Coordinates of C-alpha atoms and ligand atoms in Angstrom, one line a residue:
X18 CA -4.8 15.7 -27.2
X19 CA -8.0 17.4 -25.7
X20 CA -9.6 16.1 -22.6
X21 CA -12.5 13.6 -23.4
X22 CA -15.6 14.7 -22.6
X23 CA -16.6 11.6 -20.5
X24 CA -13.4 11.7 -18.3
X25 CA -12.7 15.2 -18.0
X26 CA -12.3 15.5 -14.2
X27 CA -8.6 15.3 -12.2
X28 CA -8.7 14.5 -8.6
X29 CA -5.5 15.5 -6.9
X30 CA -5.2 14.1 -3.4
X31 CA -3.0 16.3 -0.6
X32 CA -1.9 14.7 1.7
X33 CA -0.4 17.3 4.4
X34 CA 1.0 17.2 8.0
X35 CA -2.5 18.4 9.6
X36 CA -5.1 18.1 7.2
X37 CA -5.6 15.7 4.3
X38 CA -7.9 17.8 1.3
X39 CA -9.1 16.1 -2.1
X40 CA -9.2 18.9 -5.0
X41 CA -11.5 18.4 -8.1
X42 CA -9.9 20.0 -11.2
X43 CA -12.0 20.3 -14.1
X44 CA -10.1 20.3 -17.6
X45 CA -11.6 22.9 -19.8
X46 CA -11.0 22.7 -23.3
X47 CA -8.8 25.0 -25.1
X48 CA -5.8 25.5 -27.7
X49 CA -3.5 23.9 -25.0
X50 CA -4.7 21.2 -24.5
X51 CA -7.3 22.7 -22.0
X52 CA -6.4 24.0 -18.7
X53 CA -7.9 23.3 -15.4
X54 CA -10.6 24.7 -13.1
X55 CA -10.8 23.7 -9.5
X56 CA -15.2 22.6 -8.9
X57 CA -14.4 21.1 -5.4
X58 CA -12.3 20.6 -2.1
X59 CA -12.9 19.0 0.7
X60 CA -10.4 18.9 4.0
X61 CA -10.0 17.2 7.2
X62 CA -7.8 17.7 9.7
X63 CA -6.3 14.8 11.7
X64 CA -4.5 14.3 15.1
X65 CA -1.5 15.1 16.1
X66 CA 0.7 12.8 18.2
X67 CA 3.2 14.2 20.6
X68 CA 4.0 10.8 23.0
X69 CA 7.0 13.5 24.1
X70 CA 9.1 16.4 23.9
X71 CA 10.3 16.9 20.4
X72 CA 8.2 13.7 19.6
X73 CA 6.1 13.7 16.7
X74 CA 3.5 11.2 15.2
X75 CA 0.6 10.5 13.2
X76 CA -2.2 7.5 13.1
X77 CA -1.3 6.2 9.5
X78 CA -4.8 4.6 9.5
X79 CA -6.4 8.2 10.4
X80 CA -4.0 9.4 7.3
X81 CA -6.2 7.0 5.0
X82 CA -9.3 7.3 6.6
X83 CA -9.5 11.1 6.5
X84 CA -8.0 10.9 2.9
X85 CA -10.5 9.0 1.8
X86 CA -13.6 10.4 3.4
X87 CA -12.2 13.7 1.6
X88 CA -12.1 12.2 -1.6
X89 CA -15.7 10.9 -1.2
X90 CA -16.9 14.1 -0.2
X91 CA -15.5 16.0 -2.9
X92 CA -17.2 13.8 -5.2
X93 CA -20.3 14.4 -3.4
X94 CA -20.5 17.6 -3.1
X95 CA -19.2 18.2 -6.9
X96 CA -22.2 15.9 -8.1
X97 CA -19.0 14.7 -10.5
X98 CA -19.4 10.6 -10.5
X99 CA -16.5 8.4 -10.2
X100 CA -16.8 7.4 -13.8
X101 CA -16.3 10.6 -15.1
X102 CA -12.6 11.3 -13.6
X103 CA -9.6 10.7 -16.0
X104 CA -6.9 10.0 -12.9
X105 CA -6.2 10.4 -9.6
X106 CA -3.0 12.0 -8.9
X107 CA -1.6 12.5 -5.1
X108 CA 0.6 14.9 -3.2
X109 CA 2.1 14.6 0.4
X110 CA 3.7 15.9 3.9
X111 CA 7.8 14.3 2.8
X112 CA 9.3 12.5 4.8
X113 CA 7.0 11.0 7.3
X114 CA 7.8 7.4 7.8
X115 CA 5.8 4.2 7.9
X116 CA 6.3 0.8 8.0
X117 CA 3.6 -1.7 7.5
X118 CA 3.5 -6.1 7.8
X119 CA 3.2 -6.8 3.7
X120 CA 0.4 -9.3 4.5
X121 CA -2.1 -7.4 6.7
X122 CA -1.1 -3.8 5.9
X123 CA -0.9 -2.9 9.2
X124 CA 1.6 -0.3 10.4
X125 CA 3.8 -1.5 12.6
X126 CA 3.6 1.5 14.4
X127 CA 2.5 5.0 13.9
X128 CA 3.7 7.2 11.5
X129 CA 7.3 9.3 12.4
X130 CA 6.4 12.7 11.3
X131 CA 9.4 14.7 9.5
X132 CA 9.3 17.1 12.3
X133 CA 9.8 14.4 15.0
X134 CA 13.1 15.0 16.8
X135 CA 13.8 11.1 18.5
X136 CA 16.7 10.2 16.0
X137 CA 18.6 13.3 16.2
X138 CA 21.4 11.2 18.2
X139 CA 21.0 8.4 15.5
X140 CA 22.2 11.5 13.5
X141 CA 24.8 12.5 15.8
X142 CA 26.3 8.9 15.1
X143 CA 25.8 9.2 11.7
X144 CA 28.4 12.5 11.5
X145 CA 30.6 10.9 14.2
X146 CA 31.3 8.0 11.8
X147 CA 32.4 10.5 9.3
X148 CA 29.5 10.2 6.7
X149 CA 28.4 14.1 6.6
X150 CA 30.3 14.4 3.5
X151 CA 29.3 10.3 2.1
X152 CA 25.7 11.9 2.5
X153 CA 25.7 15.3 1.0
X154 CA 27.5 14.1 -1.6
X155 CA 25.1 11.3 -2.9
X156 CA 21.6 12.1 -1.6
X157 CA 22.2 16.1 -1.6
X158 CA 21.2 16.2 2.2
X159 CA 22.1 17.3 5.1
X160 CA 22.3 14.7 7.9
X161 CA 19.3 15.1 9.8
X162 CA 16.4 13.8 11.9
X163 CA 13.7 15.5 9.4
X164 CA 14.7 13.0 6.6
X165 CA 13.3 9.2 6.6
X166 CA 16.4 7.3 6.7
X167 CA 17.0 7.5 10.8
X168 CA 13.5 7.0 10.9
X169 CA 13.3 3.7 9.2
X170 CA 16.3 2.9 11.8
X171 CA 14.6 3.6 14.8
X172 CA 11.1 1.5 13.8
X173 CA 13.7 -1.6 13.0
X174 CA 15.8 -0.9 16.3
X175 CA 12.6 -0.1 18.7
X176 CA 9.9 -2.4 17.6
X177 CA 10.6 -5.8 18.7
X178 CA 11.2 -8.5 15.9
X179 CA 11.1 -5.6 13.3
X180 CA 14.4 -6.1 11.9
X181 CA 14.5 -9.8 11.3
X182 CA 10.9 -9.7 9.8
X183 CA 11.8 -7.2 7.3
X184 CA 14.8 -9.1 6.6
X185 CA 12.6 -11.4 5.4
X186 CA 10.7 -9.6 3.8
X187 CA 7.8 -9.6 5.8
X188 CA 7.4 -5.3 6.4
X189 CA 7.3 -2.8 4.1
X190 CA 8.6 1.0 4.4
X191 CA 7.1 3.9 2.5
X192 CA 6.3 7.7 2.3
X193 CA 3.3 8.8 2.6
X194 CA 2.5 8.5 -1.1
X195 CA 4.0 5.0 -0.9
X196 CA 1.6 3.9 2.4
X197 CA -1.6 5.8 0.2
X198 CA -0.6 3.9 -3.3
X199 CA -0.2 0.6 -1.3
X200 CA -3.7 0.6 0.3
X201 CA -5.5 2.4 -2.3
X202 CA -4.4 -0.2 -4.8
X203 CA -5.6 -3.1 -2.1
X204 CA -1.9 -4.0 -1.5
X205 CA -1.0 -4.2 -5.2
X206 CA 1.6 -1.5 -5.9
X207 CA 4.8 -0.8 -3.7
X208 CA 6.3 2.2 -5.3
X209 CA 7.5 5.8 -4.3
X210 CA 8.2 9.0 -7.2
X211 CA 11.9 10.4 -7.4
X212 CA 11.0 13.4 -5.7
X213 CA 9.8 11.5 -2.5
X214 CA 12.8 9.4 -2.6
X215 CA 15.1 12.1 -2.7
X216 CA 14.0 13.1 0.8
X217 CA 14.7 9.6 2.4
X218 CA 18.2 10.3 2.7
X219 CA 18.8 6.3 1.7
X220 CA 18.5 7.4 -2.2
X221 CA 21.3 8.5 -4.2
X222 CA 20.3 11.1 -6.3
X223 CA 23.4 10.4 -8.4
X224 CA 22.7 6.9 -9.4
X225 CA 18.9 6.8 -9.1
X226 CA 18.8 4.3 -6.7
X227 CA 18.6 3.4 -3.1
X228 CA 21.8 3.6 -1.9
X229 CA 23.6 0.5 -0.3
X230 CA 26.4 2.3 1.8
X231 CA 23.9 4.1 4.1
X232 CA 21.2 1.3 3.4
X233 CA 24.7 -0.7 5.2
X234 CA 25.4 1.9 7.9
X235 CA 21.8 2.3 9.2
X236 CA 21.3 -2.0 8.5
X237 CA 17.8 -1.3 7.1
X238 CA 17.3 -4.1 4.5
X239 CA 16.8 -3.2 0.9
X240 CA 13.7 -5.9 0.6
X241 CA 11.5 -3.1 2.6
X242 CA 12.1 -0.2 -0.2
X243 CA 9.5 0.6 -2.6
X244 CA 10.4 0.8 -5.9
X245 CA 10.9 4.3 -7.6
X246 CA 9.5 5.6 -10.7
X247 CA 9.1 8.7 -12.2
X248 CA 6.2 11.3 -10.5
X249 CA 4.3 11.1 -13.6
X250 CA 3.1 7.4 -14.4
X251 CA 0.3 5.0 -14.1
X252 CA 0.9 3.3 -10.5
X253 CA -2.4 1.5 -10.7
X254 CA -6.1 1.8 -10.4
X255 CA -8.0 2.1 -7.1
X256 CA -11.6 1.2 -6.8
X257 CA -13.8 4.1 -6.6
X258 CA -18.3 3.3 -6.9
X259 CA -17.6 0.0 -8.5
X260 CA -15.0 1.4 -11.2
X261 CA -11.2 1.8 -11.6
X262 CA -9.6 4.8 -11.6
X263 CA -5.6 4.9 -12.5
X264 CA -3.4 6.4 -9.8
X265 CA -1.4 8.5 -12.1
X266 CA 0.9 10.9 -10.3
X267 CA 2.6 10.7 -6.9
X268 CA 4.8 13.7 -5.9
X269 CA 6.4 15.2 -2.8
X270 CA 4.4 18.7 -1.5
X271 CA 6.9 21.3 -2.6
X272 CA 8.3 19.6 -5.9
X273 CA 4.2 19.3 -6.7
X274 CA 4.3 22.9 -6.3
X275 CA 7.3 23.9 -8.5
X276 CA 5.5 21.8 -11.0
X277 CA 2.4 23.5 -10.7
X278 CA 3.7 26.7 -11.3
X279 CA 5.5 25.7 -14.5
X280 CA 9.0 25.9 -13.1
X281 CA 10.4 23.6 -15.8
X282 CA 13.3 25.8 -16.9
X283 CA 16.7 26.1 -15.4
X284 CA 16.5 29.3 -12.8
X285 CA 13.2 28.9 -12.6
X286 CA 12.0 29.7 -9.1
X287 CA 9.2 29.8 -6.5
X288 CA 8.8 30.6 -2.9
X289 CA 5.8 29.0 -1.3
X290 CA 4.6 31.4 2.0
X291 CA 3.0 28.9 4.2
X292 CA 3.6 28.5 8.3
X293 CA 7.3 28.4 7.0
X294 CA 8.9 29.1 3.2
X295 CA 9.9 26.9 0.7
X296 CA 12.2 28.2 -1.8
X297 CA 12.9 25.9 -4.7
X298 CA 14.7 26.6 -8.1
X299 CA 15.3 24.5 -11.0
X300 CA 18.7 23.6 -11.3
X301 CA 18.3 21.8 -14.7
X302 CA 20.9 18.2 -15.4
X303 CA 23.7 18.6 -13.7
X304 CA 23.8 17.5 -9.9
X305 CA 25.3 20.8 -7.5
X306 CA 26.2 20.3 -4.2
X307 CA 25.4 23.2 -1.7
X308 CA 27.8 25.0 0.2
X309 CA 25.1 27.4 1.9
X310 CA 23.4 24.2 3.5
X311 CA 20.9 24.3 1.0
X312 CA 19.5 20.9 0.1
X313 CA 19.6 19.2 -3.7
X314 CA 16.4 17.1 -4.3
X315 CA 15.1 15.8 -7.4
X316 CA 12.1 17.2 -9.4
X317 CA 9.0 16.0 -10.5
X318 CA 10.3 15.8 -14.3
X319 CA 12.9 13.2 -13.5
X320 CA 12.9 10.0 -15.5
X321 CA 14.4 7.0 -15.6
X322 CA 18.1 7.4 -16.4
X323 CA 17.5 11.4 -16.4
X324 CA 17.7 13.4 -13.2
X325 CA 16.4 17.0 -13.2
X326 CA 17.8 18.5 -10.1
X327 CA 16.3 21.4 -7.5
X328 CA 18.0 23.1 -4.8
X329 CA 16.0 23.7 -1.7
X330 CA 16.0 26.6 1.0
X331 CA 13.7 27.2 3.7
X332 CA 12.8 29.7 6.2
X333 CA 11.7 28.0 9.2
X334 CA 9.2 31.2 10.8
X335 CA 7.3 32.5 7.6
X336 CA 3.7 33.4 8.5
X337 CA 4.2 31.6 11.9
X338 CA 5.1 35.0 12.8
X339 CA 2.0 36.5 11.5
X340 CA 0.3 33.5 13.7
X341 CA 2.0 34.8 16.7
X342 CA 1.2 38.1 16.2
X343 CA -2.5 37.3 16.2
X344 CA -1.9 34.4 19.1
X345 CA 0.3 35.6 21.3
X346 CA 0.0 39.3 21.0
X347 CA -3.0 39.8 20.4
X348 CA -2.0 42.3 18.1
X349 CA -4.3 41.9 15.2
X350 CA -7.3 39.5 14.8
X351 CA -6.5 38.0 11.6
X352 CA -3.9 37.2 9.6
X353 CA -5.5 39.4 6.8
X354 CA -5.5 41.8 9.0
X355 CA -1.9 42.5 8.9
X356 CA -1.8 43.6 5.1
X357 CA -4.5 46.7 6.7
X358 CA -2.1 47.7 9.3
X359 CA 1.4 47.4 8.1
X360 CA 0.3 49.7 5.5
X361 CA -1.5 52.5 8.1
X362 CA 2.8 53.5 8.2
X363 CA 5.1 54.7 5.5
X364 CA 7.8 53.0 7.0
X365 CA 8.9 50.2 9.5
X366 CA 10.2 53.2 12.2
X367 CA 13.5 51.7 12.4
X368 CA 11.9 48.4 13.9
X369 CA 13.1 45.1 13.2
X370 CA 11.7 42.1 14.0
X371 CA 14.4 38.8 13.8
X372 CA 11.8 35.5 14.3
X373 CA 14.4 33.1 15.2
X374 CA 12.0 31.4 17.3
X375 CA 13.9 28.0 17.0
X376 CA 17.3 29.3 15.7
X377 CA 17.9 30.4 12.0
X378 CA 18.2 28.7 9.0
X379 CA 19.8 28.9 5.8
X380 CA 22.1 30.4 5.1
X381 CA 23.2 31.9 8.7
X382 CA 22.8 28.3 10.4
X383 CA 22.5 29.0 13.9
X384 CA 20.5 26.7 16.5
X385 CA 21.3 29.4 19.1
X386 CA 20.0 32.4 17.9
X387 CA 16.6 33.3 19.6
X388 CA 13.9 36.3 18.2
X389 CA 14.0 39.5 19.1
X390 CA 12.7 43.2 18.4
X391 CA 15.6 45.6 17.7
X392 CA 14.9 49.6 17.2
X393 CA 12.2 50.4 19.5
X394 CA 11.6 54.1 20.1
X395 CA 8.7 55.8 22.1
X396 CA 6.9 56.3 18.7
X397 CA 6.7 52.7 17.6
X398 CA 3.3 51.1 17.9
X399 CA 1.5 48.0 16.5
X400 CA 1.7 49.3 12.8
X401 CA 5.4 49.3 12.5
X402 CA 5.7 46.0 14.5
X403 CA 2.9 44.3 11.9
X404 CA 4.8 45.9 9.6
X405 CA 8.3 44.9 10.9
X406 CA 7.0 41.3 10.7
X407 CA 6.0 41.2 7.4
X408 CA 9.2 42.6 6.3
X409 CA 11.0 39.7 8.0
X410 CA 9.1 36.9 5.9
X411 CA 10.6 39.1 3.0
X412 CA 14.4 40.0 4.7
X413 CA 14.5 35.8 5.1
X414 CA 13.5 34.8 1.6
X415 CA 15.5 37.3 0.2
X416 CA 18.4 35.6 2.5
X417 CA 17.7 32.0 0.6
X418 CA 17.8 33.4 -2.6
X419 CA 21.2 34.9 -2.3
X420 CA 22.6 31.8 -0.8
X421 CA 21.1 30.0 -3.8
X422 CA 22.6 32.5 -6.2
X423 CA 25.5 32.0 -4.7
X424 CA 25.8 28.5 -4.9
X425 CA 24.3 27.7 -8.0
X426 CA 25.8 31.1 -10.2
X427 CA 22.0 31.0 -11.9
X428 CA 20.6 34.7 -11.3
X429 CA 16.8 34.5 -10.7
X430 CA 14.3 36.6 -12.8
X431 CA 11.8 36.7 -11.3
X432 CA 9.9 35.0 -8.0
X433 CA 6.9 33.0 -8.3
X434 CA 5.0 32.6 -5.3
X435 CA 2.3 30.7 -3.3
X436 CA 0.7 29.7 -0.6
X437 CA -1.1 31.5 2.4
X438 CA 0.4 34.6 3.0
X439 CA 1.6 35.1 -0.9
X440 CA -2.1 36.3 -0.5
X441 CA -0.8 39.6 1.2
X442 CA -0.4 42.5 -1.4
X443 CA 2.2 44.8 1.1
X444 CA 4.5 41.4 1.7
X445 CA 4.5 40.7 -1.8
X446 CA 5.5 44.0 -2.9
X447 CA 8.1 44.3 -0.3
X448 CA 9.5 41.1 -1.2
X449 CA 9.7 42.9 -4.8
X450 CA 11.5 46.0 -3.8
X451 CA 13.8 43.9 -1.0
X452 CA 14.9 41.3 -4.0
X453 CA 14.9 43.9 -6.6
X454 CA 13.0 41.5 -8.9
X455 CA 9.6 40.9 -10.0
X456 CA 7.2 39.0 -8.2
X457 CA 4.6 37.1 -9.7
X458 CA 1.4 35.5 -8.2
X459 CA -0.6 32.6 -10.8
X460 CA -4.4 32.7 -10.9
X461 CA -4.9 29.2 -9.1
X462 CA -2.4 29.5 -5.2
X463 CA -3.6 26.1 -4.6
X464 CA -0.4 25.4 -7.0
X465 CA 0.5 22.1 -5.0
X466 CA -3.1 20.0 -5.7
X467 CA -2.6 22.0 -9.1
X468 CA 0.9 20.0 -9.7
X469 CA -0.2 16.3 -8.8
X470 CA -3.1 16.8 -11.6
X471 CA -0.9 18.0 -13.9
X472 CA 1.2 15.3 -13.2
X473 CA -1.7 13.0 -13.5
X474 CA -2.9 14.6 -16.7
X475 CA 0.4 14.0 -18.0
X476 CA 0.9 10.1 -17.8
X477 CA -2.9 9.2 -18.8
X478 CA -2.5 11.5 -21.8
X479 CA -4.4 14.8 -21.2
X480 CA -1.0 16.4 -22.4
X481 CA 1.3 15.6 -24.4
X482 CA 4.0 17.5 -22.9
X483 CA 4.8 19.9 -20.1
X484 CA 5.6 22.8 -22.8
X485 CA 1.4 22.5 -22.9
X486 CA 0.9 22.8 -19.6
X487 CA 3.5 26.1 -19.1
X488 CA 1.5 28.3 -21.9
X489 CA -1.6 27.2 -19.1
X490 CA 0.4 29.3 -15.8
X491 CA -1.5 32.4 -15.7
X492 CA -0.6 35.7 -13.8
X493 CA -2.9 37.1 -11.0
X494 CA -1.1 40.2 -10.1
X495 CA 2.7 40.9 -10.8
X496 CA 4.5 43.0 -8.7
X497 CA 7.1 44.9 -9.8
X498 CA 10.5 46.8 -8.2
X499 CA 9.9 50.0 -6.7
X500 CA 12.1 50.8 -4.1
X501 CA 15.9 52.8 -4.7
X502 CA 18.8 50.7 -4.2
X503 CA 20.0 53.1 -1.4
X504 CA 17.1 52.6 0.1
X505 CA 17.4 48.8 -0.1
X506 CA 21.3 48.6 1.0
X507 CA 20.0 50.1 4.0
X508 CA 17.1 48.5 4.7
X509 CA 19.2 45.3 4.5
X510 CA 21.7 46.6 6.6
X511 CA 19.8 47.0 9.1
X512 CA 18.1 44.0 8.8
X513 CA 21.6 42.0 9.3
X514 CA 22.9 43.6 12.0
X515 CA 19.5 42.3 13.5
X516 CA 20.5 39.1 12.9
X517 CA 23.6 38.9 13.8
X518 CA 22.5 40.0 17.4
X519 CA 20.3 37.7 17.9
X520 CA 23.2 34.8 17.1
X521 CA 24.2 32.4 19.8
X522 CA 21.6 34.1 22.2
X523 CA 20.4 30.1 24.0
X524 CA 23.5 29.5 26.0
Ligands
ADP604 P1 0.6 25.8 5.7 O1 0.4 25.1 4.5 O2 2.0 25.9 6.2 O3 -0.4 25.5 6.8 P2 -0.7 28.1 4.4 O4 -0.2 28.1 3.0 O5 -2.1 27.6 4.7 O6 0.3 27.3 5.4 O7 -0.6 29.5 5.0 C1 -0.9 29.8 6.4 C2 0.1 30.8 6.9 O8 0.1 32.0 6.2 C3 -0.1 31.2 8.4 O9 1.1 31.2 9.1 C4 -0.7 32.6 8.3 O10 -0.3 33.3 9.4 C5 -0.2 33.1 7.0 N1 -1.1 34.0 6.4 C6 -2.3 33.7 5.8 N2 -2.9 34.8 5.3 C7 -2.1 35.8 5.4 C8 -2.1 37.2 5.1 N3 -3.1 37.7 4.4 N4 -1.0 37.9 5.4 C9 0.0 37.4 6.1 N5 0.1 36.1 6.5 C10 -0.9 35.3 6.1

């Protein structure tokens, strides 16, 4: 089916942990169906609550306002009317908890960010009654204070009368999408997508349904749990200039953007370079359980009955380290800037830089380990440092996707990639030569707004099916394998005897 001409416009609504942004996608006409163009964005950023150490929140009424105002002023600015958009489909920050009173829709307290530390002894108790296994097992997590679940405990425990009133059904709980969907749908809807769901840690990813052992365990009554439906469907309309417009996608940030960049296939694989990286790969039907400490989550083409399963790794300090470069070091002024001197040097110098700012992740696990800056010789100097940092981004993705291959036995291809410092041509090519596969960056970066339309496009009938939307993915720049393999082994080498150094450093 081709886009009608009156309602050709997709708004994709991203919701992220400091900004919310509205993206207008145009849908052009064409053999598949038509593929999209982006004719507006609009962002605003929003505060950030720390009432403490390791204490993280956000106002869930500034979440709506600013995601609103956005929308409107992406509209505005696009001269595109309200009557002339086919859907509204909407991406968010996981995890992040609210809980609102059913009649007012009022939180009952501010949103728990996934970043926020307070339940990590909740967790603690949690592994102490022996449910680590229980856990992993069922919702593919690990058992943590970054997932929803000890989150929804806390509100219930903390806020007085919270419990009993959602016993009786009086509060509600939801993800981010779930809180937008509820008030842009005046209360209507109550509903969540599998792929936010999966990162509750109360949903069995097994069963596709909220799971009553931990629901038990944690005493968080299954009255307050939206319902789940697949990331592609109509959720209902929200009123936008006097007419309706269906909500038709709603999809966590990082499946949206393994959607958008037409990972549909088993193996398939992309690595998004934002403050952090996210690694996901499609691990097709059948559910696999990490023994890396990867995480299993379910994608954006689940349906009812039918699971499609991702595994998940992530590097905590991706460009972060390009940040502190420029912040704290004052070594460079930009982060651009870094692609310009990195490559002022044919080589790193024998510098390593290990970013374990807070610990490393997957798939060396170690809270302990602190950074550090390992080969320094009277000759090294800001290039090989800039240089040595890129290289790291690169050294830790390459780390997730061995653990991944290891784990799931499905050798990767070739690396898709996104986000803001995919944008720099030496990382990328590094990344390349340290994976020994080819890297491939898509026309449109902004793959995760790109997603939650396609999503959207999907379920009111743009496309027929997502085999349309993959001949739409096209290449920017691919980067292919350079480097020797001696040259590698050693590189990597050196890399890991860098890490290990830096293990169990906090005492
Ligand atoms: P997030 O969504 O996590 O805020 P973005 O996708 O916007 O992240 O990417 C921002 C990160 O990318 C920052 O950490 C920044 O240092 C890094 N970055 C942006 N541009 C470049 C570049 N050209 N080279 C290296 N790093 C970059």
């Amino acid at each position: 089916m081709h886009p009608s001409p009156e309602k050709r416009y997709l708004l994709a609504l991203d919701q992220g942990t400091t900004s919310s942004r509205a993206i207008l996608f145009d849908t052009l006409p064409g053999e598949n169906g038509g593929g999209l163009r982006i004719v507006a964005a609009a962002q605003k950023e929003f505060t950030q609550i720390y009432p403490q150490a390791g204490y993280v929140e956000h106002d869930a009424e500034e979440i709506i306002g600013s995601q609103t105002e956005v929308m409107n002023r992406a509209l505005r600015e696009s001269g595109v009317s309200a009557a002339e958009i086919a859907a509204i489909g909407i991406t968010n920050q996981r995890e992040t908890t609210v809980v609102w009173d059913k009649k007012t829709g009022r939180p009952i307290y501010n949103a728990i960010v996934w970043q926020c530390r307070r339940t990590a002894p909740q967790c603690e108790t949690m592994i102490a009654d022996g449910c680590e296994n229980y856990v992993r097992d069922n919702t593919g997590l690990r058992i943590d204070a970054y997932f929803s679940a000890t989150k929804v405990k806390w509100l219930l425990d903390n806020i007085p009368g919270a419990r009993e009133r959602a016993k009786n059904g009086e509060l509600l709980f939801g993800t981010v999408d779930t809180w937008l969907i509820w008030r842009l749908t005046g209360g209507k809807i109550h509903a969540t997508d599998y792929t936010n769901a999966s990162r509750t840690m109360l949903y069995n990813i097994r069963t596709m349904d909220w799971d009553d052992n931990i629901l038990y365990e944690l005493d968080i009554p299954r009255c307050m749990l939206p319902q789940v439906v697949p990331s592609s469907h109509i959720y209902g309309t929200t009123r936008l200039e006097g007419v309706d417009i269906p909500i038709a996608s709603a999809v966590g940030d990082q499946q949206a953007a393994l959607f958008g960049q037409a990972c549909f296939e088993t193996g398939d694989v992309k690595n998004t370079y934002g403050t952090g990286c996210f690694l996901l790969m499609n691990i097709g039907k059948s559910m696999r359980v990490s023994e890396q400490g990867m995480l299993t989550t379910l994608s954006a083409g689940s349906r009812p009955g039918k699971p499609e399963y991702v595994m998940e790794g992530s590097v905590f300090v991706g460009g972060a380290i390009i940040q502190w470069l420029r912040d704290e070091l004052g070594l460079i002024t930009s982060a651009a800037e870094s692609e310009f001197f990195a490559t002022q040097v044919p080589d790193n110098g024998g510098v390593v830089v290990v970013p374990a700012f807070t610990g490393l992740g997957a798939p060396h696990w170690d809270m302990y380990a602190r950074g550090a800056i390992f080969g320094l010789t009277r000759g090294a100097g800001r290039n090989h440092l800039v240089r040595a940092s890129l290289e790291s981004i690169a050294f830790q993705s390459r780390d997730v996707v061995d653990a991944i291959t290891a784990d799931t036995g499905i050798p990767i291809r070739t690396l898709k990639v996104d986000g803001g410092a995919s944008a720099n041509n030496f990382l990328m090519q590094f990344q390349a030569d340290i994976l020994g596969r080819e890297v491939v960056r898509p026309s449109i970066r902004e793959t995760t707004a790109l997603g939650a339309a396609y999503l959207a496009g999907l379920a009111c009938g743009i496309w027929e099916s997502a085999e349309q939307i993959k001949g739409q993915w096209t290449l920017e720049r691919r980067f292919v394998p350079a480097m020797e393999r001696e040259e590698r082994t050693a590189l990597l080498h050196r890399w890991h005897r860098g890490v290990e150094r830096c293990r169990g450093w906090q005492e």
